[in-house]
Coordinates of C-alpha atoms and ligand atoms in Angstrom, one line a residue:
M23 CA 12.4 -17.1 11.4
E24 CA 13.4 -16.1 15.2
G25 CA 14.0 -12.1 16.4
K26 CA 14.3 -11.6 12.2
W27 CA 13.9 -7.0 12.3
W28 CA 11.3 -6.5 10.4
K29 CA 8.7 -8.1 12.9
E30 CA 9.9 -6.0 14.7
A31 CA 9.6 -3.0 12.2
V32 CA 6.6 -0.5 12.2
I33 CA 7.1 0.8 8.2
Y34 CA 6.9 4.5 7.7
Q35 CA 5.3 4.9 4.1
I36 CA 6.2 8.5 2.7
Y37 CA 5.0 9.2 -1.1
P38 CA 7.8 11.5 -1.5
R39 CA 5.5 14.0 -4.0
S40 CA 3.3 15.3 -0.8
F41 CA 5.7 14.5 1.5
M42 CA 7.6 18.3 2.2
D43 CA 9.2 20.5 -1.0
S44 CA 11.9 22.5 0.2
N45 CA 12.6 24.9 -2.9
G46 CA 8.5 25.9 -3.6
D47 CA 7.9 24.3 -6.7
G48 CA 4.7 23.1 -5.3
I49 CA 6.6 19.0 -5.9
G50 CA 7.6 17.1 -2.5
D51 CA 11.7 16.2 -2.9
L52 CA 13.9 14.4 -0.5
K53 CA 15.4 17.6 0.6
G54 CA 11.8 17.6 2.7
I55 CA 11.9 14.4 3.4
I56 CA 15.8 14.9 5.2
S57 CA 14.4 17.8 6.7
K58 CA 11.4 16.1 8.6
I59 CA 13.3 13.4 9.4
D60 CA 13.3 14.6 13.7
Y61 CA 9.4 14.7 13.3
L62 CA 9.8 10.4 11.9
V63 CA 12.4 10.4 14.8
E64 CA 10.0 11.4 17.1
L65 CA 7.0 9.8 16.0
G66 CA 9.3 6.5 16.3
V67 CA 9.0 4.6 12.7
S68 CA 12.6 1.7 12.4
C69 CA 11.8 2.1 8.9
V70 CA 10.7 4.2 5.6
W71 CA 9.5 3.1 2.7
L72 CA 9.4 5.2 0.2
C73 CA 7.0 5.6 -3.9
P74 CA 9.5 5.2 -6.2
V75 CA 11.6 8.3 -7.1
Y76 CA 13.9 7.4 -9.9
K77 CA 13.8 8.6 -12.9
S78 CA 10.0 8.8 -14.6
P79 CA 7.9 11.3 -17.0
N80 CA 5.8 11.1 -14.2
C81 CA 2.1 9.4 -15.9
D82 CA 1.4 7.3 -13.2
N83 CA 4.0 9.0 -10.5
G84 CA 6.9 7.4 -11.2
Y85 CA 5.3 4.0 -10.9
D86 CA 6.5 3.9 -15.0
I87 CA 9.8 4.2 -14.3
S88 CA 13.0 5.0 -17.5
D89 CA 16.0 5.3 -15.7
Y90 CA 16.6 1.8 -12.8
R91 CA 19.3 3.6 -11.5
D92 CA 18.4 7.6 -11.1
I93 CA 16.5 9.6 -9.6
M94 CA 13.5 12.0 -10.4
D95 CA 14.3 14.9 -11.4
D96 CA 11.4 16.8 -8.8
F97 CA 12.7 14.3 -6.5
G98 CA 16.9 15.8 -6.9
T99 CA 19.8 13.6 -6.7
L100 CA 21.7 10.2 -5.9
E101 CA 23.8 12.4 -4.1
I102 CA 20.8 13.9 -2.4
W103 CA 19.4 10.2 -2.3
E104 CA 22.8 8.9 -0.8
E105 CA 22.4 11.8 2.1
L106 CA 18.2 10.9 2.7
L107 CA 19.4 6.9 3.0
H108 CA 22.9 8.2 5.3
E109 CA 20.7 9.9 7.7
L110 CA 18.2 7.4 7.9
H111 CA 21.3 5.3 9.1
K112 CA 22.1 8.0 11.2
H113 CA 19.1 7.5 13.4
N114 CA 18.1 3.9 13.0
I115 CA 15.4 4.2 10.7
R116 CA 15.6 1.9 7.3
L117 CA 15.6 2.3 3.4
V118 CA 13.3 0.2 2.3
M119 CA 12.4 1.0 -2.6
D120 CA 9.8 0.2 -3.9
L121 CA 10.4 -2.2 -7.0
V122 CA 8.5 -1.2 -9.6
V123 CA 9.0 -4.6 -12.3
N124 CA 6.1 -5.3 -13.8
H125 CA 6.2 -3.2 -16.1
S126 CA 8.8 0.1 -16.9
S127 CA 8.1 3.7 -18.3
D128 CA 8.2 3.3 -22.0
E129 CA 10.4 5.5 -22.2
N130 CA 13.2 3.5 -20.7
Q131 CA 16.1 2.4 -23.1
W132 CA 14.8 -1.0 -22.9
F133 CA 11.4 0.0 -24.7
V134 CA 12.4 2.3 -27.1
E135 CA 15.7 -0.3 -28.2
S136 CA 13.2 -2.8 -28.4
R137 CA 10.3 -1.5 -30.0
S138 CA 12.3 -0.7 -32.7
S139 CA 12.7 -3.7 -34.2
L140 CA 11.8 -7.3 -34.6
D141 CA 14.9 -7.9 -34.3
N142 CA 16.4 -6.5 -31.6
P143 CA 17.7 -7.9 -29.0
K144 CA 16.0 -6.7 -26.5
R145 CA 13.0 -7.3 -28.5
D146 CA 11.7 -9.5 -26.4
Y147 CA 12.5 -8.2 -22.6
Y148 CA 8.6 -7.2 -23.0
I149 CA 5.8 -9.0 -24.6
W150 CA 4.7 -8.3 -28.1
R151 CA 2.0 -10.3 -30.5
S152 CA 0.2 -9.7 -34.0
A153 CA -3.7 -8.9 -34.3
K154 CA -5.2 -12.1 -34.3
P155 CA -5.7 -13.7 -38.3
D156 CA -8.9 -10.8 -39.0
G157 CA -7.3 -7.9 -37.4
S158 CA -9.1 -7.5 -34.2
L159 CA -6.6 -7.6 -30.8
P160 CA -4.7 -10.5 -29.6
N161 CA -7.4 -11.1 -26.8
N162 CA -9.6 -9.6 -24.7
W163 CA -7.0 -8.6 -21.6
M164 CA -8.3 -5.0 -20.0
A165 CA -5.4 -2.3 -18.5
C166 CA -6.1 -1.8 -14.8
F167 CA -6.7 1.3 -15.4
G168 CA -9.1 1.5 -18.2
G169 CA -8.8 0.5 -21.5
P170 CA -7.3 -3.0 -23.6
A171 CA -4.0 -3.6 -22.6
W172 CA -2.3 -3.6 -25.4
E173 CA -1.5 -1.1 -27.5
Y174 CA -0.1 -1.0 -31.2
D175 CA 3.2 0.0 -32.2
K176 CA 3.8 1.0 -35.6
T177 CA 7.2 0.4 -36.2
T178 CA 7.2 -2.8 -36.5
D179 CA 3.0 -3.2 -37.2
Q180 CA 2.5 -4.8 -34.0
Y181 CA 1.1 -4.7 -30.2
Y182 CA 2.1 -4.3 -27.0
L183 CA 1.3 -5.6 -23.5
H184 CA 0.6 -2.9 -20.6
L185 CA -1.7 -4.1 -17.9
F186 CA -1.3 -0.3 -16.2
A187 CA -1.5 2.7 -18.1
I188 CA -0.5 3.1 -21.9
K189 CA 3.1 4.1 -21.2
Q190 CA 3.5 1.2 -18.9
P191 CA 4.2 -1.3 -20.7
D192 CA 4.7 -5.1 -19.1
L193 CA 7.6 -6.7 -18.1
N194 CA 8.7 -9.7 -20.1
W195 CA 9.7 -10.9 -17.2
E196 CA 10.4 -15.6 -19.5
S197 CA 13.4 -14.1 -20.7
Q198 CA 15.9 -14.9 -19.2
H199 CA 18.2 -12.0 -20.5
L200 CA 15.4 -9.6 -18.6
R201 CA 15.5 -11.4 -16.0
E202 CA 19.5 -10.7 -14.5
E203 CA 19.3 -7.5 -15.6
I204 CA 16.6 -6.9 -13.4
Q205 CA 18.6 -8.3 -9.8
S206 CA 21.9 -6.8 -11.5
M207 CA 19.8 -3.9 -10.8
M208 CA 18.4 -4.7 -7.3
K209 CA 22.3 -5.3 -6.7
F210 CA 23.3 -1.9 -7.0
W211 CA 20.1 -0.6 -4.7
L212 CA 21.5 -3.2 -2.1
D213 CA 24.6 -2.2 -2.7
K214 CA 24.2 1.8 -1.5
G215 CA 23.1 0.0 1.4
I216 CA 19.3 -0.5 1.0
D217 CA 17.4 -1.7 3.8
G218 CA 14.9 -4.1 1.2
F219 CA 12.7 -3.8 -1.2
R220 CA 9.0 -3.9 -1.8
M221 CA 7.4 -5.0 -4.9
D222 CA 5.4 -3.8 -6.7
A223 CA 2.2 -5.7 -8.0
I224 CA 4.2 -8.7 -8.1
S225 CA 1.4 -11.3 -8.1
Y226 CA 0.4 -9.9 -11.7
I227 CA 4.8 -10.7 -13.4
S228 CA 4.2 -14.3 -14.5
K229 CA 1.5 -14.6 -17.6
V230 CA -0.4 -17.4 -18.3
A231 CA 1.5 -19.3 -22.3
G232 CA -0.6 -18.5 -24.6
L233 CA -1.6 -15.1 -23.5
P234 CA -5.2 -16.9 -23.5
D235 CA -9.0 -14.2 -23.9
G236 CA -10.3 -13.6 -20.1
K237 CA -13.6 -14.2 -18.8
G238 CA -16.0 -11.1 -18.6
K239 CA -15.6 -8.3 -17.0
G240 CA -13.5 -8.3 -13.3
E241 CA -11.7 -6.4 -10.7
P242 CA -9.0 -5.0 -11.9
G243 CA -9.5 -5.6 -15.3
T244 CA -10.9 -8.4 -17.6
G245 CA -8.3 -11.3 -17.6
F246 CA -7.4 -11.7 -14.3
E247 CA -7.3 -15.1 -13.6
H248 CA -4.0 -14.7 -16.1
Y249 CA -1.7 -13.3 -15.1
A250 CA -2.5 -12.5 -11.3
Q251 CA -0.1 -15.7 -9.8
G252 CA 1.7 -16.5 -12.8
P253 CA 2.8 -20.1 -13.8
H254 CA 6.3 -18.9 -12.8
I255 CA 5.5 -16.5 -10.5
H256 CA 6.8 -17.9 -7.1
E257 CA 9.8 -19.7 -9.7
Y258 CA 10.4 -16.0 -9.7
L259 CA 10.8 -15.1 -6.2
H260 CA 12.5 -18.3 -5.6
E261 CA 15.9 -17.6 -8.3
L262 CA 15.2 -13.3 -7.4
N263 CA 16.0 -15.1 -3.8
T264 CA 18.7 -17.2 -4.6
K265 CA 20.4 -14.8 -6.8
V266 CA 20.7 -11.4 -5.2
L267 CA 18.7 -10.9 -1.6
S268 CA 19.8 -14.0 0.6
N269 CA 22.9 -11.9 0.1
Y270 CA 21.9 -9.2 2.5
D271 CA 20.4 -8.3 5.6
C272 CA 17.0 -7.9 3.7
M273 CA 12.8 -7.9 4.1
T274 CA 10.9 -7.6 0.7
V275 CA 7.3 -7.0 0.6
G276 CA 5.2 -8.4 -2.5
E277 CA 2.1 -6.5 -3.1
V278 CA 0.3 -9.4 -3.4
S279 CA -3.0 -9.1 -5.5
Y280 CA -6.1 -11.4 -4.5
V281 CA -3.7 -14.7 -4.3
D282 CA -4.9 -17.2 -1.8
L283 CA -4.2 -18.4 1.3
K284 CA -2.0 -21.3 0.3
D285 CA -0.8 -19.6 -2.5
G286 CA -0.4 -16.0 -0.1
I287 CA 2.5 -18.9 2.4
D288 CA 4.1 -20.0 -0.2
F289 CA 5.3 -16.5 -1.0
S290 CA 5.8 -15.7 2.4
G291 CA 6.8 -18.9 4.5
P292 CA 10.4 -18.7 5.8
D293 CA 11.2 -22.1 3.7
R294 CA 10.3 -21.4 0.4
Q295 CA 13.2 -18.5 0.7
E296 CA 10.9 -16.2 -1.6
I297 CA 9.8 -13.0 -0.5
N298 CA 9.8 -12.7 3.9
M299 CA 5.8 -10.6 3.2
I300 CA 2.5 -10.4 1.7
Y301 CA 0.4 -6.9 2.0
M302 CA -2.6 -8.6 0.3
Y303 CA -5.4 -6.7 -1.3
D304 CA -8.6 -8.7 -0.1
L305 CA -10.2 -6.1 2.1
L306 CA -10.3 -3.4 -0.8
G307 CA -12.8 -5.1 -2.8
M308 CA -15.1 -4.9 0.3
D309 CA -16.7 -1.9 -0.4
K310 CA -16.8 -2.4 -4.3
G311 CA -20.1 -3.3 -6.2
E312 CA -19.9 -5.3 -9.1
K313 CA -19.6 -2.7 -10.9
R314 CA -16.6 -0.6 -10.7
W315 CA -16.1 1.7 -8.1
Q316 CA -19.6 1.0 -7.6
I317 CA -19.9 2.2 -3.8
R318 CA -21.1 -1.3 -1.8
D319 CA -22.4 -1.1 2.4
W320 CA -20.7 -3.2 3.9
K321 CA -20.8 -5.6 7.2
L322 CA -18.1 -5.8 9.9
P323 CA -18.7 -9.3 10.0
E324 CA -16.7 -9.4 6.4
F325 CA -14.6 -7.2 7.0
K326 CA -12.9 -9.6 10.2
S327 CA -13.5 -12.1 8.5
I328 CA -11.2 -11.0 5.9
I329 CA -8.7 -10.1 8.7
C330 CA -9.2 -13.1 10.8
K331 CA -8.3 -15.5 7.3
W332 CA -5.2 -14.6 6.8
Q333 CA -4.9 -13.9 10.7
K334 CA -5.2 -17.5 10.8
G335 CA -3.8 -19.1 7.9
L336 CA -1.0 -17.3 8.0
S337 CA 0.1 -18.1 11.8
G338 CA 2.9 -19.5 12.1
K339 CA 3.6 -20.2 7.8
G340 CA 3.8 -16.6 6.3
W341 CA 3.8 -13.2 7.3
N342 CA 1.3 -11.0 7.1
S343 CA 1.5 -6.7 6.5
L344 CA -0.8 -4.7 8.5
Y345 CA -1.9 -1.7 6.8
I346 CA -5.7 0.0 6.7
S347 CA -3.8 3.7 4.3
N348 CA -2.1 3.5 0.8
H349 CA -1.6 5.8 -1.5
D350 CA -3.8 3.2 -3.9
I351 CA -6.7 3.3 -0.9
P352 CA -8.7 5.9 0.5
R353 CA -8.3 7.3 4.3
A354 CA -8.9 4.3 6.3
V355 CA -10.7 7.5 8.8
S356 CA -13.2 7.8 6.2
R357 CA -13.7 3.9 4.9
Y358 CA -13.5 2.6 7.8
G359 CA -13.5 4.8 10.9
N360 CA -15.6 7.8 11.2
D361 CA -14.2 10.9 9.7
S362 CA -16.6 13.5 11.1
P363 CA -15.9 16.8 13.6
E364 CA -17.1 14.5 16.5
Y365 CA -16.0 10.9 16.2
R366 CA -12.6 11.9 13.5
I367 CA -9.9 11.4 16.4
V368 CA -11.4 8.7 18.2
S369 CA -12.7 6.5 15.7
A370 CA -8.9 7.2 13.6
K371 CA -7.6 5.3 17.1
M372 CA -9.5 2.4 17.1
L373 CA -8.3 1.2 13.6
A374 CA -4.7 1.8 14.5
T375 CA -5.2 0.1 17.6
M376 CA -6.3 -2.8 15.3
N377 CA -3.1 -2.6 12.8
H378 CA -0.6 -2.9 15.2
T379 CA -2.2 -5.1 17.8
L380 CA -2.5 -8.3 15.1
Q381 CA -0.5 -10.1 13.5
G382 CA 2.3 -9.4 10.8
T383 CA 3.9 -6.0 10.6
P384 CA 2.2 -2.3 10.6
Y385 CA 2.4 -0.3 7.8
I386 CA 1.8 3.9 8.0
Y387 CA 1.1 6.5 6.1
Q388 CA 1.8 9.5 5.8
G389 CA -0.7 11.5 7.4
E390 CA -3.0 9.0 9.2
E391 CA -1.1 9.3 12.3
I392 CA -2.7 12.6 12.1
G393 CA -6.1 11.9 10.9
M394 CA -6.0 13.7 7.6
T395 CA -8.7 12.4 6.3
N396 CA -11.1 11.8 2.2
V397 CA -10.9 14.3 0.3
K398 CA -14.2 15.9 -1.7
F399 CA -12.7 18.0 -5.1
D400 CA -15.9 18.9 -7.1
S401 CA -13.9 19.2 -10.7
I402 CA -12.1 16.7 -12.4
D403 CA -9.4 18.7 -13.0
D404 CA -8.4 19.6 -9.9
Y405 CA -7.5 15.1 -10.0
D406 CA -4.1 14.4 -10.7
D407 CA -3.9 11.0 -10.5
I408 CA -4.5 8.6 -14.8
E409 CA -6.3 6.1 -12.7
I410 CA -9.5 8.7 -12.0
R411 CA -9.4 10.6 -14.8
N412 CA -9.3 7.7 -17.1
F413 CA -12.8 6.5 -14.5
Y414 CA -13.5 10.0 -15.6
Y415 CA -13.7 10.4 -18.9
E416 CA -14.4 6.8 -19.7
N417 CA -17.8 6.7 -17.9
E418 CA -18.6 10.1 -19.3
E419 CA -18.4 9.1 -22.6
T420 CA -21.0 6.0 -22.3
H421 CA -23.3 8.7 -20.6
E422 CA -24.5 5.4 -17.8
R423 CA -23.7 7.4 -14.7
T424 CA -24.4 10.7 -13.9
R425 CA -21.4 13.6 -13.1
E426 CA -22.4 13.3 -9.6
D427 CA -22.5 8.9 -10.4
I428 CA -19.2 9.1 -11.0
M429 CA -18.2 12.1 -9.0
A430 CA -19.5 10.2 -5.9
S431 CA -17.1 6.7 -6.5
I432 CA -14.1 9.0 -7.2
H433 CA -15.2 10.7 -3.8
H434 CA -15.5 7.4 -2.4
F435 CA -12.6 5.0 -3.9
G436 CA -10.3 7.7 -5.9
R437 CA -6.1 7.4 -5.1
D438 CA -6.2 11.3 -4.8
N439 CA -7.5 10.5 -1.3
S440 CA -4.9 9.9 0.3
R441 CA -2.7 12.3 -2.6
T442 CA -3.1 15.8 -1.4
P443 CA -0.2 17.0 0.7
M444 CA 0.9 16.6 3.7
Q445 CA -0.5 18.5 6.2
W446 CA 2.3 20.6 8.8
D447 CA 0.4 23.6 10.3
S448 CA -2.2 26.3 9.6
S449 CA 0.4 28.7 7.6
P450 CA -1.1 28.7 3.4
N451 CA -0.6 25.4 1.6
A452 CA -0.3 23.2 4.7
G453 CA 4.2 24.8 5.5
F454 CA 3.6 22.1 2.6
T455 CA 5.3 23.7 0.6
T456 CA 6.2 27.7 -0.3
G457 CA 4.5 27.9 -4.3
K458 CA 1.9 26.0 -5.6
P459 CA 1.2 22.6 -4.9
W460 CA 0.8 20.4 -7.3
I461 CA -2.3 19.6 -6.2
K462 CA -4.6 20.7 -3.7
I463 CA -4.4 21.1 -0.4
N464 CA -7.5 18.8 1.8
P465 CA -8.9 22.3 2.4
N466 CA -9.3 20.6 6.2
Y467 CA -5.5 21.2 7.2
Q468 CA -6.6 24.2 9.1
S469 CA -7.6 22.4 12.1
I470 CA -5.8 18.6 10.8
N471 CA -2.4 19.0 11.1
V472 CA 0.9 17.9 13.2
A473 CA 2.0 20.7 14.6
E474 CA -1.4 20.2 15.3
S475 CA -1.0 17.0 17.6
L476 CA 1.5 17.4 18.2
S477 CA 0.9 20.7 21.0
D478 CA -2.3 17.8 21.4
P479 CA -1.3 15.7 24.3
N480 CA -4.3 13.7 23.1
S481 CA -4.3 13.8 19.9
V482 CA -3.9 11.3 17.1
F483 CA -0.2 11.7 16.0
H484 CA 0.4 10.9 20.2
Y485 CA -1.6 7.7 21.3
Y486 CA 0.5 5.9 17.7
Q487 CA 3.9 7.0 19.3
K488 CA 2.0 4.8 22.2
L489 CA 1.5 1.9 19.7
I490 CA 4.5 2.3 18.4
K491 CA 6.6 2.2 22.3
M492 CA 3.5 -0.2 22.8
R493 CA 5.4 -2.7 19.9
K494 CA 9.4 -3.0 21.2
E495 CA 7.3 -3.7 24.8
L496 CA 5.4 -6.1 24.2
P497 CA 6.5 -10.2 22.0
I498 CA 3.5 -11.1 22.9
L499 CA 2.4 -9.0 19.6
I500 CA 4.7 -10.5 17.2
D501 CA 4.2 -14.2 17.9
G502 CA 1.2 -14.2 19.9
H503 CA -0.8 -16.5 18.4
F504 CA -4.3 -15.0 17.0
D505 CA -7.9 -16.2 18.6
S506 CA -11.5 -13.9 17.7
Y507 CA -14.3 -14.4 19.4
Y508 CA -18.1 -13.0 18.4
E509 CA -17.9 -13.2 14.3
D510 CA -20.7 -12.2 13.7
D511 CA -21.2 -9.3 16.8
L512 CA -22.1 -6.1 13.8
N513 CA -20.3 -4.0 15.7
L514 CA -17.6 -5.0 17.6
F515 CA -14.7 -6.9 17.2
V516 CA -13.0 -8.8 19.4
Y517 CA -9.6 -10.7 19.8
T518 CA -7.1 -11.6 22.2
R519 CA -3.6 -12.8 21.3
T520 CA -1.8 -15.6 23.7
L521 CA 1.9 -16.2 24.5
E522 CA 2.2 -18.7 26.0
N523 CA 1.2 -17.4 30.1
Q524 CA 0.4 -14.7 28.8
V525 CA -3.5 -13.6 26.9
L526 CA -3.4 -9.7 25.5
F527 CA -6.9 -8.9 25.1
I528 CA -8.0 -6.0 22.8
A529 CA -11.9 -4.9 22.0
L530 CA -13.0 -3.0 19.1
N531 CA -15.9 -0.4 18.8
F532 CA -17.1 -0.1 15.2
S533 CA -20.1 2.0 15.5
N534 CA -20.8 5.6 17.1
S535 CA -23.2 4.3 19.5
T536 CA -22.1 2.4 23.1
Q537 CA -21.9 -1.5 22.9
N538 CA -22.1 -4.7 25.7
L539 CA -19.0 -5.8 26.2
A540 CA -19.3 -9.5 27.8
I541 CA -15.6 -11.4 28.2
P542 CA -15.8 -15.3 26.4
S543 CA -16.8 -17.7 28.6
N544 CA -13.5 -19.7 28.1
L545 CA -11.0 -16.7 29.1
S546 CA -10.0 -15.9 32.7
L547 CA -8.7 -12.4 32.6
E548 CA -8.4 -11.6 36.4
G549 CA -6.3 -10.1 37.1
S550 CA -5.7 -8.0 33.4
K551 CA -3.9 -4.3 33.6
L552 CA -5.0 -2.1 30.5
V553 CA -2.5 -1.0 28.8
I554 CA -3.4 0.3 26.4
S555 CA -7.1 3.1 25.5
N556 CA -8.1 5.0 23.3
Y557 CA -11.2 6.4 26.5
E558 CA -10.4 7.8 30.7
N559 CA -10.4 3.5 31.2
D560 CA -9.5 1.6 34.6
E561 CA -6.4 0.8 34.5
S562 CA -7.3 -2.8 36.8
S563 CA -10.5 -4.0 34.9
I564 CA -12.9 -4.4 31.8
P565 CA -15.1 -2.0 30.6
K566 CA -18.6 -3.7 30.4
Q567 CA -19.4 -1.1 28.2
L568 CA -17.4 -0.2 25.2
R569 CA -18.2 4.7 23.9
P570 CA -18.4 5.2 20.7
Y571 CA -14.7 3.8 18.6
E572 CA -14.2 2.8 21.8
A573 CA -10.7 0.5 21.8
I574 CA -9.6 -1.3 24.8
V575 CA -6.2 -3.5 24.6
Y576 CA -5.4 -5.2 27.9
L577 CA -2.8 -7.8 29.1
K578 CA -2.7 -10.5 31.3
N579 CA 0.7 -12.1 32.7
Ligands
TEU619 O1 -0.4 -1.0 -7.6 C1 -1.0 -2.2 -8.5 C2 -3.0 -3.0 -8.6 O2 -3.0 -2.9 -8.2 C3 -3.7 -1.4 -8.4 O3 -4.3 -2.0 -9.0 C4 -4.2 -1.4 -7.8 O4 -4.4 -2.2 -7.0 C5 -5.2 0.2 -8.1 O5 -4.0 1.4 -7.9 C6 -6.0 0.6 -6.7 O6 -6.8 1.7 -7.3 C7 1.1 -0.7 -7.9 C8 0.9 0.7 -8.3 O7 1.0 0.6 -5.6 C9 0.5 2.1 -8.3 O8 0.3 2.8 -7.1 C10 0.3 1.7 -10.0 O9 0.3 2.9 -9.9 C11 0.2 0.4 -9.8 O10 1.2 -0.5 -9.2 C12 1.6 0.7 -10.7 O11 2.4 0.3 -10.6
CA620 CA1 10.2 20.4 -4.7

């Protein structure tokens, strides 16, 4: 387990549609990414996770794949993709591709064949069921993007299961042929030289036999308990590992929503031969109320207890991903920090300090490194995301919530918050495109953009640069044992990482007021030296107070 490159990596997530457009059609593309490799080099990241770029009708922006072995026309060609891989490698940046195999697109050839007749050889690549004798749906499961999880198909008078959108039929992992197709597709990309996979919704691939009805409503939808970490999940992952992955020097990160600690360890335990690290979702439920996308106030102790549970629970037994934002969730500085002009920069740096000093592999989602924020569009027509649009129209239909209330939830939780284009500079369309962008740019691009961040030595960008450098220089950040203090404190998150005689002391102020900081009594930190801070601080004495959103890291040798 020692010395694995993916433990030392800092991974940069690219959402290609919104990163950089090279040809003025308003859609980010592979050539656009190639043109920004120097930027990634300057930031210092060692690996890119590229969200899906395969052929897709784009009902869910590439997470509905119609051809697993080719590139979406909007993004380029397989040749340009090869060039991207080559250029990244030339700059010592690895490439991890998204693997979306819980479902495909309904336009995938597999599904076209599967739906054509009951006895088609690919019928069992998907999950087909007849209506119940009383004519009702095969079960009561709800799709993650709203509505029932079953869609009727008249050709064979049966329903197919889709845990996400109607155009995303679930693949049937019980079929050995299907599993072999997936293995061969993974080899196709690994043989081209990629460095691993981020496995989309992977904890959902095994469904409980008999597909029983689910209990009431839940997040993300009724029936969840029968497919999240289902009965064969570990067996399937082990098979992928031994048959394919173990033959390559590659990494795997599994998106595992709402799993428990035991399964987290089983997924990522080094002796288990399943996946290398988990990407868990627990933190994301914290600010959600009982009803879908209902805003709930949260307190810091809840936030800390989730992080501490996984830090302590996986220590020495598994491996975590560290992230504060991605393409499915709102911008971190707006959600956990403070995006007002006064505190945006300092709170973005504070959150970054946390994400780079816990144990695990840090991920940076495009734009996070310049402190990009949420967006508030007034009209539903300005939103593109299928989850947002379904949420809006379903709620509008039931009249249970006012329009203001619905929009407030979208502004708070909507996925397009993080999908507005990357803000490169203050020129029209933030330098993202010379054409009309596929989704509006966040109007704050004139003050928040890469060019501005690069020119300011105190910018969020330069702080991220330092954090990434710091991880390369301090092995304690990889292997150091995690301990936390004052877990009930409402404002401060204080923890240490310990490795042999070294102690790394981290204190973060999550509030907008000054807080007293006492050194925990069991720690002797005399002689500590400042490693990084988002304010001016004394090189050799730990401050007794933390200013609003202040973050400090001191090392005792
Ligand atoms: O997300 C899986 C997932 O669990 C989502 O339901 C997630 O909780 C939701 O998007 C949060 O609002 C993955 C991808 O990351 C996402 O972009 C895809 O839409 C989804 O799978 C289907 O492929
Ligand atoms: Ca383009």
